[in-house]
Coordinates of C-alpha atoms in Angstrom, one line a residue:
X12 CA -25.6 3.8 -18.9
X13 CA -24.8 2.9 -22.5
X14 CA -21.8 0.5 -22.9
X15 CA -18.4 1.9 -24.1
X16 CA -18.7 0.2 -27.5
X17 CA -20.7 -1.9 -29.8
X18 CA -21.8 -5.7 -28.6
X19 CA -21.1 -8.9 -29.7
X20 CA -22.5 -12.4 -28.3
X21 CA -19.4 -14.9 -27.2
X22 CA -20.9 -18.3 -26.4
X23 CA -19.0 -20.0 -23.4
X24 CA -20.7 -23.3 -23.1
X25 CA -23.7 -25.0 -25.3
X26 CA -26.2 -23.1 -23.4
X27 CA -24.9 -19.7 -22.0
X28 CA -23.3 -16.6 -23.4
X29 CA -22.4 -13.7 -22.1
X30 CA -22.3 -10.4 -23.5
X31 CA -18.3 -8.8 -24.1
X32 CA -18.2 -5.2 -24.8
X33 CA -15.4 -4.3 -27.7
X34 CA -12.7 -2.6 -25.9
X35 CA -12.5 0.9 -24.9
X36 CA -11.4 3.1 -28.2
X37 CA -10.8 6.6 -28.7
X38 CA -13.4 7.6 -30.2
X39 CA -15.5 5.6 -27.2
X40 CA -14.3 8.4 -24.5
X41 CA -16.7 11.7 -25.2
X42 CA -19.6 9.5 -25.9
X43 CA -18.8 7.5 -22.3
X44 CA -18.9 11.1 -21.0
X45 CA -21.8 12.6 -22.7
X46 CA -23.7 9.9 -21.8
X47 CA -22.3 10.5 -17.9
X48 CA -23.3 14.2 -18.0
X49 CA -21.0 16.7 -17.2
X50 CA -18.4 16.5 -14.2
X51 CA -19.2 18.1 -10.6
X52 CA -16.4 17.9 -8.4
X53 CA -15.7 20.7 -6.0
X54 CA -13.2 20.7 -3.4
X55 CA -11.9 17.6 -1.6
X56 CA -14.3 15.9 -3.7
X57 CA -14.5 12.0 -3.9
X58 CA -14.4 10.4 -7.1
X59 CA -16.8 7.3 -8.4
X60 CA -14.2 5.4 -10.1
X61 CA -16.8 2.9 -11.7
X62 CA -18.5 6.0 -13.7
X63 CA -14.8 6.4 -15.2
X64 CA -14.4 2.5 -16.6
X65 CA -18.3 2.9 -17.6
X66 CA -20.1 -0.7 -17.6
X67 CA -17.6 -2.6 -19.7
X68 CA -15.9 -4.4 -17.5
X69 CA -19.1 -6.3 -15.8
X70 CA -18.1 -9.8 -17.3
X71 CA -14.6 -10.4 -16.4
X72 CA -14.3 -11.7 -13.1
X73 CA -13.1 -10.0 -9.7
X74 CA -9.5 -9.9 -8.6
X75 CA -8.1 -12.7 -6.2
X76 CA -8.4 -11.8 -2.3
X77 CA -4.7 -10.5 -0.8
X78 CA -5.8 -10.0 2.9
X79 CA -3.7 -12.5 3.6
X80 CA -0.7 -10.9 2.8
X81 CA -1.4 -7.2 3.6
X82 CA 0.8 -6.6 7.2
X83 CA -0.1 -5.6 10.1
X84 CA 0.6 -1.6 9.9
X85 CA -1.5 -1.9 6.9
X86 CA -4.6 -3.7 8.2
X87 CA -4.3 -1.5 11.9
X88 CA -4.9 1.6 9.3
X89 CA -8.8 3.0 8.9
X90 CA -7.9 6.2 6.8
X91 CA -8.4 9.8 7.3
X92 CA -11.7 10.0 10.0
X93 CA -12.2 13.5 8.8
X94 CA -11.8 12.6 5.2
X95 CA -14.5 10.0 5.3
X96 CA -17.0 12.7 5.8
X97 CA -16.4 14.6 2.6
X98 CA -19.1 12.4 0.8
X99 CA -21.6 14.6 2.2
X100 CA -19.9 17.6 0.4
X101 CA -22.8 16.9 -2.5
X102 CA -25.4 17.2 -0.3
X103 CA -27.9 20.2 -1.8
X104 CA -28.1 23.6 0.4
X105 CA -25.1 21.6 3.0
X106 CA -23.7 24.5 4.8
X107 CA -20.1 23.2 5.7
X108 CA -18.5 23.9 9.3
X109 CA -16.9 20.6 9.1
X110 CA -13.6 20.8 7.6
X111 CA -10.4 22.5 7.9
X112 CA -10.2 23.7 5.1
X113 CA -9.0 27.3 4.4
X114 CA -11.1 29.7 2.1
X115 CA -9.7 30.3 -1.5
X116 CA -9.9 33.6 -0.9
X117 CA -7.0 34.0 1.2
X118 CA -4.9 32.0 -1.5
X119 CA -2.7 34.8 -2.7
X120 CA -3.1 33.3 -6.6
X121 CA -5.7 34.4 -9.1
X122 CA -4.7 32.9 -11.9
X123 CA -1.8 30.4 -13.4
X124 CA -0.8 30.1 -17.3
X125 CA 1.7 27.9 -19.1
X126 CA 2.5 27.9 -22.5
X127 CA 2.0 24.1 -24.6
X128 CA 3.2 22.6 -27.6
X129 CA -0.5 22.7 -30.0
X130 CA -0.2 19.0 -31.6
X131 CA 1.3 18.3 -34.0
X132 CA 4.0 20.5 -33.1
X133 CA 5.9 19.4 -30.7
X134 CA 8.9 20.6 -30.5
X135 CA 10.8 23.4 -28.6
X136 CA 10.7 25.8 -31.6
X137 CA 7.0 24.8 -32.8
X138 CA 6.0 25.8 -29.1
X139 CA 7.9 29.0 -29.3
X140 CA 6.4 30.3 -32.6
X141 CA 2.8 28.8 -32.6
X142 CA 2.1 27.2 -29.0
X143 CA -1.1 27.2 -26.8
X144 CA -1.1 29.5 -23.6
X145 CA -3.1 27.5 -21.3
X146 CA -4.4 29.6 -18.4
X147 CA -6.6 28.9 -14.8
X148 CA -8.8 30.9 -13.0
X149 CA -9.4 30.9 -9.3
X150 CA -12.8 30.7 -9.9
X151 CA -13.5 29.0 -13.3
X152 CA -15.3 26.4 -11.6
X153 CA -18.1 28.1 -10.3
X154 CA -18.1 30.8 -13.3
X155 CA -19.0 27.3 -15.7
X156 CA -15.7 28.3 -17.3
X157 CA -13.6 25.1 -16.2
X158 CA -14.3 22.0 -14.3
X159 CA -11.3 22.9 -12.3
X160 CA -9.8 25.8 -11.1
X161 CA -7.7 27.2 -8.7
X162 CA -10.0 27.3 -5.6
X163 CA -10.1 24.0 -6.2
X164 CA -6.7 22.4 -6.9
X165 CA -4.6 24.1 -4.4
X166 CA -7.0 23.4 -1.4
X167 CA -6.7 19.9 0.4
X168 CA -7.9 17.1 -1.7
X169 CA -8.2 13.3 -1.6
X170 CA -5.5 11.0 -1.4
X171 CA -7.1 9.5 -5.0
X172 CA -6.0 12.5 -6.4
X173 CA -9.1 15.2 -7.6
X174 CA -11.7 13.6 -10.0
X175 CA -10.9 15.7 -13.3
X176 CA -7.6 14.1 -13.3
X177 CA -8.2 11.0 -12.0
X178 CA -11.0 10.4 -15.1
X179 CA -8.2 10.9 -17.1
X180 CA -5.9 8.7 -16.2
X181 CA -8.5 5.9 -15.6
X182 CA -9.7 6.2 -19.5
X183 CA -5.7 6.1 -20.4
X184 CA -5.0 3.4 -18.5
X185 CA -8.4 1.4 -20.1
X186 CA -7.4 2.4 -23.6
X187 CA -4.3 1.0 -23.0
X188 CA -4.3 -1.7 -20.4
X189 CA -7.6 -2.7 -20.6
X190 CA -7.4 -4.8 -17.2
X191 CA -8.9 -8.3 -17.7
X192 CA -11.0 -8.3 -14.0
X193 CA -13.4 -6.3 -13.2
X194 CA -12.8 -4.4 -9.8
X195 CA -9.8 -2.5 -10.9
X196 CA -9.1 0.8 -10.2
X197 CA -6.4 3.2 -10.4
X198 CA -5.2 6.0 -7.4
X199 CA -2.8 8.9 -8.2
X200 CA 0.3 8.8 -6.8
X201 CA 3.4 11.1 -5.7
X202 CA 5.3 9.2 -7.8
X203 CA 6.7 5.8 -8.1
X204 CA 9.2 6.0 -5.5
X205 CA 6.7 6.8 -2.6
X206 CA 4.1 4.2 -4.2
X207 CA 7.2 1.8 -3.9
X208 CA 7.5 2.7 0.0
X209 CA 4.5 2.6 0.9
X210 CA 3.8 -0.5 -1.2
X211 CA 6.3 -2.2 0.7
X212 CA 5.5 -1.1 4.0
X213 CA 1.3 -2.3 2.8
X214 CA 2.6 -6.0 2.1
X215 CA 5.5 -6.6 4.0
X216 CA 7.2 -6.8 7.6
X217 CA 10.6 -6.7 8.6
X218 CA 12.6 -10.1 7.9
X219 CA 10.4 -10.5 5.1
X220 CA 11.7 -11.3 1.2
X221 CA 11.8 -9.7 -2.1
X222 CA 12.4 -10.8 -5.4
X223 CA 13.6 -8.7 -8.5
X224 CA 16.1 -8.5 -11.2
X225 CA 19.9 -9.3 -10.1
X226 CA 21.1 -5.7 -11.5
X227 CA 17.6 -3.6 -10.2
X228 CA 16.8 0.1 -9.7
X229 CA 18.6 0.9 -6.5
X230 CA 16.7 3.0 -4.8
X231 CA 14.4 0.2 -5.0
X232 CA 17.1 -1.9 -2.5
X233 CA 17.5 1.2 -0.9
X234 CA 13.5 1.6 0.2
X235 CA 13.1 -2.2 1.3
X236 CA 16.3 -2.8 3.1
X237 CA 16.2 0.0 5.8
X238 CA 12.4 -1.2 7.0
X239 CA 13.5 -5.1 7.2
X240 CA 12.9 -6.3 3.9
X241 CA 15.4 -8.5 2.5
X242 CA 16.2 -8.2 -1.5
X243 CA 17.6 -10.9 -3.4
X244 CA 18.1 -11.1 -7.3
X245 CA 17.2 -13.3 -10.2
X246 CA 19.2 -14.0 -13.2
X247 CA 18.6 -12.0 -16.6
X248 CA 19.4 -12.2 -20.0
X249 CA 19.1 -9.6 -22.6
X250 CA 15.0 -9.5 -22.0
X251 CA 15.4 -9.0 -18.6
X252 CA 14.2 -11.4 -15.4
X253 CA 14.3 -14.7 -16.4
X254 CA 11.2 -16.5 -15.9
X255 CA 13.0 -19.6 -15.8
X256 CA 15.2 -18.3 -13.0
X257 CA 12.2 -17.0 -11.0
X258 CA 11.0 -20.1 -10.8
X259 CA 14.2 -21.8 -9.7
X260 CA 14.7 -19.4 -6.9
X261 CA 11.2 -19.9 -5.7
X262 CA 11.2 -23.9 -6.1
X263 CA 14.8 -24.4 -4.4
X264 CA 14.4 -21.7 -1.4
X265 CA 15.8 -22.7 1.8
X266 CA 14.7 -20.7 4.7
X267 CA 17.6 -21.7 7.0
X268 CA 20.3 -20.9 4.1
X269 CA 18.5 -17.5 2.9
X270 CA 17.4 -16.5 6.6
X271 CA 13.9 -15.5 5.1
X272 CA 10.7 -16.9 4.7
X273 CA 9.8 -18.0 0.5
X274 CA 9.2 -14.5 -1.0
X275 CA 5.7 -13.6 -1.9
X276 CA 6.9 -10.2 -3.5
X277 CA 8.0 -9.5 -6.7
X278 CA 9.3 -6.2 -7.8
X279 CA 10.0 -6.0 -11.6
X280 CA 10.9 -3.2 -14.0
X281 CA 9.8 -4.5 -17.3
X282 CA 10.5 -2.3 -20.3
X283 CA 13.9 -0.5 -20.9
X284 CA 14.7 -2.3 -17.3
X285 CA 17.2 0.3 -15.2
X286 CA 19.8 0.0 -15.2
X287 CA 20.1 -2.5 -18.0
X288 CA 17.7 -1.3 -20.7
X289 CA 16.3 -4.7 -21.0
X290 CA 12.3 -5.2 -22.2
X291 CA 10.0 -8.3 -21.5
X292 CA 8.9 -9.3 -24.8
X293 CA 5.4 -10.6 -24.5
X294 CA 5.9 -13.8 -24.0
X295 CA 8.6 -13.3 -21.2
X296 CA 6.0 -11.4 -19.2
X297 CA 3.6 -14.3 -20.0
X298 CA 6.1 -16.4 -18.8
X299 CA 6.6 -15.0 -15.2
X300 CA 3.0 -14.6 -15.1
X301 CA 3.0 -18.0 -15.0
X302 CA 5.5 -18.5 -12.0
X303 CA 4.0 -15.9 -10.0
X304 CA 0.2 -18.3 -10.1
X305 CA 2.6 -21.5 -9.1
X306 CA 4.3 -19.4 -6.5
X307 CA 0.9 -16.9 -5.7
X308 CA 3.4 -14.1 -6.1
X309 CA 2.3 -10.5 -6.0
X310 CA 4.1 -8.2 -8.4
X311 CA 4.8 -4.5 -8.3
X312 CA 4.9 -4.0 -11.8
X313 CA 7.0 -0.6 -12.0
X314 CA 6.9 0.9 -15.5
X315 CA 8.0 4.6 -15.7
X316 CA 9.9 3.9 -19.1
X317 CA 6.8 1.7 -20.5
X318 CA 6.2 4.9 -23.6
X319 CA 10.2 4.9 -24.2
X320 CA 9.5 1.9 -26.4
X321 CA 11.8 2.7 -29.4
X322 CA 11.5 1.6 -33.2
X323 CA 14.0 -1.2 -33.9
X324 CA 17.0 -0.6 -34.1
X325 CA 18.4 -1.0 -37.6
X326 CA 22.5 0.0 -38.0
X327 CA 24.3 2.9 -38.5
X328 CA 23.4 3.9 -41.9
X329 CA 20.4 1.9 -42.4
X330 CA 16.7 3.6 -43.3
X331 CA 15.3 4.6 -39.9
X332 CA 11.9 2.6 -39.5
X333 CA 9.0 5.0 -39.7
X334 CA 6.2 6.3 -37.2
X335 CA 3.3 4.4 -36.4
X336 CA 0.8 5.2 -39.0
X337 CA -1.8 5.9 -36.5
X338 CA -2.8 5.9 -33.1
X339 CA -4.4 2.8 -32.5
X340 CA -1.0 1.4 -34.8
X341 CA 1.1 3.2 -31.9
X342 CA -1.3 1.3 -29.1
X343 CA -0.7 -1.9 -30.7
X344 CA 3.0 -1.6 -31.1
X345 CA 3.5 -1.7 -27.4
X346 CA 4.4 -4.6 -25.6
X347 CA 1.3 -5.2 -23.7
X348 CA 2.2 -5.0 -19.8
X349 CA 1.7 -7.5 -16.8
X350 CA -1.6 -5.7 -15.8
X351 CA -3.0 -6.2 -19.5
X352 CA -2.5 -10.2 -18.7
X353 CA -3.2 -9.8 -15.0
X354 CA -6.2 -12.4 -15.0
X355 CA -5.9 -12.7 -10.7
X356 CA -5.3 -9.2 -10.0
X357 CA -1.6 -10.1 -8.7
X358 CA -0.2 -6.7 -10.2
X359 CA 0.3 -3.3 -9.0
X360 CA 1.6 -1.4 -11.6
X361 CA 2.8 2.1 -11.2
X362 CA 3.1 4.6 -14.1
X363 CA 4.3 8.2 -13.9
X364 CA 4.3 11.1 -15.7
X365 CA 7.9 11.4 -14.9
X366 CA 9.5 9.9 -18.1
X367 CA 7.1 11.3 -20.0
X368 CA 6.3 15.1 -19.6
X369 CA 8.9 16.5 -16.2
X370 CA 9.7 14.2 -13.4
X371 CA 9.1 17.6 -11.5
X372 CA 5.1 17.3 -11.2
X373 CA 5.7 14.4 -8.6
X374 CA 2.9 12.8 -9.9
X375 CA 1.9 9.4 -11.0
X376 CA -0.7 6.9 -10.5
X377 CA -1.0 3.1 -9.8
X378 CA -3.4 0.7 -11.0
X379 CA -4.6 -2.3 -8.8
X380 CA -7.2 -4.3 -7.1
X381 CA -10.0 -1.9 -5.2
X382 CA -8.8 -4.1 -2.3
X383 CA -4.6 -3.5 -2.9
X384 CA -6.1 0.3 -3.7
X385 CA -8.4 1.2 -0.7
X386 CA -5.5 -0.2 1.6
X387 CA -3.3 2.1 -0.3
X388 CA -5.2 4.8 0.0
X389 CA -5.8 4.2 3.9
X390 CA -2.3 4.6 4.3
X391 CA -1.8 7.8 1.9
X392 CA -4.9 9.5 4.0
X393 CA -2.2 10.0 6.8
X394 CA 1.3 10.4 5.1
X395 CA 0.9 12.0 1.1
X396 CA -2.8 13.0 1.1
X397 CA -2.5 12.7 -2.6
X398 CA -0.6 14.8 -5.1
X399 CA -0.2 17.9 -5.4
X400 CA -2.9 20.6 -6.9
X401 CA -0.6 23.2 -9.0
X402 CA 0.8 19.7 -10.7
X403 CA -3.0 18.4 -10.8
X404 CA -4.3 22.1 -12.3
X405 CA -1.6 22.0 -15.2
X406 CA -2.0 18.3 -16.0
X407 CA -5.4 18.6 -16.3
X408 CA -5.6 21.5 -18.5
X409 CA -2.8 20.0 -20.6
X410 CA -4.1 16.3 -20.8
X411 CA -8.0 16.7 -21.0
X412 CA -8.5 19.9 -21.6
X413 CA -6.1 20.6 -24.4
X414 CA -4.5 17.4 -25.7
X415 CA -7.0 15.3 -25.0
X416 CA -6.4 11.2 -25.2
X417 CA -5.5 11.4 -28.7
X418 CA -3.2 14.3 -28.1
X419 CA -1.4 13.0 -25.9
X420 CA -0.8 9.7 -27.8
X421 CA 0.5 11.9 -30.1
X422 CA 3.1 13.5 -28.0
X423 CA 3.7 10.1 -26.6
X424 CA 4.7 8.7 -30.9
X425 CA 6.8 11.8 -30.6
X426 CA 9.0 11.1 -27.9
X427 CA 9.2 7.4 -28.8
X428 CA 11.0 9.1 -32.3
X429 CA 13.2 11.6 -29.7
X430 CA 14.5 9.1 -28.0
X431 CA 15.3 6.7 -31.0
X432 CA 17.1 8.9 -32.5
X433 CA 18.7 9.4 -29.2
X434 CA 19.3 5.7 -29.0
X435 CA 20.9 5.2 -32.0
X436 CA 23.5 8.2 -31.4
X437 CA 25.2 6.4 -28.4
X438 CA 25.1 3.0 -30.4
X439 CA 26.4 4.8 -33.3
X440 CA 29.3 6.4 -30.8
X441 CA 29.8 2.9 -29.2
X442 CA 30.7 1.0 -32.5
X443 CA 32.9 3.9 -33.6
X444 CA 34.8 4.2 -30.7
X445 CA 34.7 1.2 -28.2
X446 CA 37.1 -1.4 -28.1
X447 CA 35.3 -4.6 -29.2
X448 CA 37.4 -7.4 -28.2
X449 CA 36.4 -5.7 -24.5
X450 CA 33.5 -3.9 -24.1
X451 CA 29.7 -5.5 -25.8
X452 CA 26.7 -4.5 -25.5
X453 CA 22.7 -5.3 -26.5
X454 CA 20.8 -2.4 -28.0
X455 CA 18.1 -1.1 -25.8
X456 CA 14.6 -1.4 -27.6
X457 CA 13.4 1.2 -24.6
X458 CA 14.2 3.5 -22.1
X459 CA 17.0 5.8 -21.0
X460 CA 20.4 3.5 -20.3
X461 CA 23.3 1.8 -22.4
X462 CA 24.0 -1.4 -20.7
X463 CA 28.1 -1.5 -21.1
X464 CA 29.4 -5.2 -20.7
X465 CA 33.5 -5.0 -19.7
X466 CA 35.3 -8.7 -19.9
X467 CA 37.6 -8.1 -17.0
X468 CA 38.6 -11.5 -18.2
X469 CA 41.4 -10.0 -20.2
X470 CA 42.4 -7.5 -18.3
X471 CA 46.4 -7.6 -17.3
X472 CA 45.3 -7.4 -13.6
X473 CA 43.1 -10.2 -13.6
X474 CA 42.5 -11.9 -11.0
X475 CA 44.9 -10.5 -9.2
X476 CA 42.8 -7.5 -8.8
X477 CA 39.4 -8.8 -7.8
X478 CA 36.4 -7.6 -10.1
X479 CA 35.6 -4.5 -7.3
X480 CA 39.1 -3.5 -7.7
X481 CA 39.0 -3.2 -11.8
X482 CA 35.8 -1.8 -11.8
X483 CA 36.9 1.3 -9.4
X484 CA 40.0 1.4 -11.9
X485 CA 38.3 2.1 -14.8
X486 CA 35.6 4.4 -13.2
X487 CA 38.3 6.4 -12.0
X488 CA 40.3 6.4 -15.5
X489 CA 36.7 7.8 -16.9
X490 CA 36.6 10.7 -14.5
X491 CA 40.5 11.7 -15.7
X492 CA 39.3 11.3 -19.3
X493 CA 36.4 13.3 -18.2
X494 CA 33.6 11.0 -18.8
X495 CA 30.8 10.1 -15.8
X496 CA 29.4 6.6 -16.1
X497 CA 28.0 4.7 -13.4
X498 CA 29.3 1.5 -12.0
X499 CA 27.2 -1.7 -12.3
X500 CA 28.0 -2.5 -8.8
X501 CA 25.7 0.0 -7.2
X502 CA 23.1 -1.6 -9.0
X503 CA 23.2 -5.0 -7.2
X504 CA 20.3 -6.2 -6.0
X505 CA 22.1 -8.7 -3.2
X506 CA 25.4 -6.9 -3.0
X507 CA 26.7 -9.7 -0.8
X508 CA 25.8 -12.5 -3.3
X509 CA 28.6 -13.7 -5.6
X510 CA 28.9 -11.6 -8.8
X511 CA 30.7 -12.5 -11.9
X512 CA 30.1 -9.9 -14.5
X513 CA 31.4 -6.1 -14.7
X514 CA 28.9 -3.5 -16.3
X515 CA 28.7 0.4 -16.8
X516 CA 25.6 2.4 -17.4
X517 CA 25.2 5.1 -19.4
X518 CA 22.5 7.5 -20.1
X519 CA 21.8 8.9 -23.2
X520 CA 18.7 11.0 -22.3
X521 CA 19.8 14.5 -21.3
X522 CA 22.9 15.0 -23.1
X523 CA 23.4 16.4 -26.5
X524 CA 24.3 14.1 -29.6
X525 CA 27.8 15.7 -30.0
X526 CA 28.4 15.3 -26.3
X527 CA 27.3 11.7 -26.0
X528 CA 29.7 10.9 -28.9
X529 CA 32.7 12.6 -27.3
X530 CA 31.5 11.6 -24.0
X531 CA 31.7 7.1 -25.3
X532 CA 35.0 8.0 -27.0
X533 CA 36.5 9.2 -23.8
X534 CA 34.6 6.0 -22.2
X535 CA 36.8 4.0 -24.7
X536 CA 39.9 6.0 -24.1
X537 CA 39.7 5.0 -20.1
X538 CA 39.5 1.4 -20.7
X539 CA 41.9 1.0 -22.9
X540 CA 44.2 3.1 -20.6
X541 CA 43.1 0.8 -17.9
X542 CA 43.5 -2.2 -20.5
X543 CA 46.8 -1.3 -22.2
X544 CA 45.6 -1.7 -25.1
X545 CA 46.5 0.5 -28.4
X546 CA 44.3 3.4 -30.0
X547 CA 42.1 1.7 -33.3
X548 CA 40.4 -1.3 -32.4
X549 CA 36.4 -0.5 -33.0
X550 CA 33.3 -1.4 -31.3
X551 CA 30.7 -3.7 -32.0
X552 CA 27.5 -5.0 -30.4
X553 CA 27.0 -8.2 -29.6

């Protein structure tokens, strides 16, 4: 097969060189496929992953080993039995009494249709007046209409996900990932949450430790702690985990004083962090990279807000900056992610569609190790079996069919603009209407949440009211003024460490601009109720 890309010779030594593809580019995708030949993939079909990275990838060198670390449920698991034989599926002239699989024709569906924004249009009114109705067949398969169709999608499937999609997501992931081993591979996913579950329950046994940010998603805590697995945090700043931190926790651990072995799990939101709305900057990422070979740490690298990257944020009343100029411009401006620099194959990183087109599809995908993978998929065979089809179906005829990779780039530059504008609403409302001597704050460069700093410091009941008690003060002064935010306190990773701060988050990804303005002015009103302090002082970020 015909590499992805031109060639170029980069010696390693005096005597040796080795040939290094250029990275996958967009334009690289249809030939990749046209030299492939065209997609057969019927139902429950298995997928050949390595036909979707095409031969690019033969020089880097093969993920580290993690048998070691995989626990005991997960090595006892052999997969689906019945699954194993759907390989044979291809066979010419098979006649099939294997399966259990019902006939389409009793599916009571002959056809689906959704109506699509045509790029560059993008918007709700654009789709109204001049969208794409995108429509499925139950048959469109074998009528050479489609490469998927209904027959297909909403019969049983592989825990992978189906192959149309999965193709997909394997070329996005190259174009913008570009692992730096070779056996990587990615598996659909019901979404992050369940990847996260079963994740844990694949590398970890009760009593075990994990690591992650001291203020961390919390259903995150909420997964690990009711199978056994213990969660303690590491200190942040305004990038997120701090890599200096990591490594202090992990050099000083005391067994005896923790009551858990030295953690081997790290679990890390990266880019517009929630709750905080922190972002690794490169070389922060680099940085806990680094810990994690000292330590031989394996990271779930969960990324859901990774395309809410924002343009910088410049002031109230400053020129906006403008839209990458281009596509490869918009792949560039990203922060590159722990997989991109993943050189041992120590990441799983799971992405979702979630954040990005409706959280509603339940359907993501993680990228890891074939190793991590087939152990993930072993244990998927018997509890998910992979995504579901009607999600599959419509983001396949979105995604390849109609957007296509550069399409979807494109919707992705648009939301990026969506949610800037978003962005700078609530920081406009914050330094119009928050009390500055109080409340600070760091612009979020990506992502959903506000990150609302309160110095209870200076508040009149202070310390006689411990930080719990003001904090359940002024959450209850916001809900008289008619304002929900959500306390930092439920975000703890340890909630029986020792906490000095007080936070709020805020979303401002659902409500309208006029309603996050009012909603931060009634945010302001409740502390200084709760503050005594007068009507007039302004906000500011710090």
């Amino acid at each position: 097969m015909a590499p992805p890309g031109a060639i170029s010779v980069e010696a390693i030594s005096d005597t040796s060189a080795v040939l290094i593809p250029n990275p996958l580019m967009l334009d690289d995708v249809d030939k990749r496929r046209t030299t492939q030949g065209k997609m057969v993939a019927g139902t429950a079909a298995t997928a050949d992953t390595e036909l979707f990275k095409g031969s690019g990838h033969d020089h880097k060198p093969r993920a580290k080993r993690w048998n070691h670390r995989f626990s005991g449920e997960s090595l006892c698991r052999e997969g689906s039995s019945i699954k194993k034989v759907a390989r044979f599926l291809k066979t010419p002239g098979l006649i099939s009494l294997g399966g259990g699989l019902p006939s389409s024709e009793y599916f009571p569906f002959d056809s689906i249709s959704v109506k699509v924004p045509t790029p560059p249009y993008f918007t709700e009114t654009e789709t109204q007046a001049s969208g794409t109705t995108l429509e499925a067949g139950k048959y469109d398969l074998i009528q050479g209409e489609s490469l998927y169709d209904i027959s297909t999608s909403f019969n049983y499937g592989q825990v992978s996900g189906s192959p149309q999609l999965l193709r997909f997501v394997m070329e996005h992931t190259e174009l913008v990932h570009d692992p730096p081993y070779s056996d990587w591979v990615c598996c659909q996913t019901i979404g992050s949450t369940s990847a996260l579950d079963m994740a844990l329950r694949m590398l970890t046994t009760r009593g075990d430790a994990m690591l992650t940010e001291e203020y961390t998603f919390a259903t995150a805590v909420e997964t690990a702690v009711p199978i056994g697995v213990k969660v303690f945090g590491v200190p942040m700043d305004e990038q997120g985990l701090l890599a200096t931190g990591l490594d202090e926790v992990l050099s000083s651990w005391d067994e005896a004083a923790r009551g858990a072995k030295k953690p081997f799990l790290l679990y890390t939101v990266p880019t517009g962090q929630n709750p905080t709305g922190a972002t690794q900057s490169e070389q922060r990422k680099r940085d806990i990279y680094a810990v994690a070979q000292k330590h031989d740490l394996f990271i779930l690298e969960d990324d859901p807000y990774y395309f809410l990257q924002m343009q910088p944020y410049t002031g109230q009343g400053q020129p906006d900056v403008p839209p990458p100029s281009s596509r490869e411009e918009f792949i560039k401006s990203l922060t590159p992610s722990l997989l991109k620099m993943d050189v041992d194959g120590r990441v799983m990183r799971m992405d979702s569609f979630s954040k990005v087109l409706a959280p509603g599809f339940r359907t993501g995908w993680i990228t890891a190790s074939e190793e991590v993978v087939q152990r993930y998929k072993m244990a998927g065979d018997v509890s998910t079996q992979g995504p579901n089809g009607i999600s599959q179906l419509t983001l396949y005829k979105l995604l390849d069919e109609h957007w296509g990779h550069g399409g979807f780039l494109d919707w992705l530059v648009h939301i990026r603009m969506e949610y800037t504008k978003r962005r700078d609403v609530i920081l406009g409302a914050c330094e119009k209407h928050l009390p500055r001597e109080i409340v600070s704050w760091v612009p979020p460069a990506a992502g959903m949440f506000h990150w609302l700093r309160v110095d209870y410091t200076k508040h009149p009941h202070y310390p006689t009211k411990s930080i719990a008690e003001l904090e359940e003060e002024i959450f209850r002064a916001c809900i008289r003024h008619g304002t929900l935010v959500i306390k930092g306190s439920g975000f703890y990773a340890d909630a029986s460490a020792q906490h000095n701060t007080m936070f709020f988050r805020a979303t401002y990804s659902a409500a309208p601009s006029d309603k996050i303005d009012e909603a931060i002015k009634r945010f302001g009103d409740a502390v200084r109720e709760s503050f005594g302090i007068t009507q007039g002082s302004n906000g500011s970020h710090s």
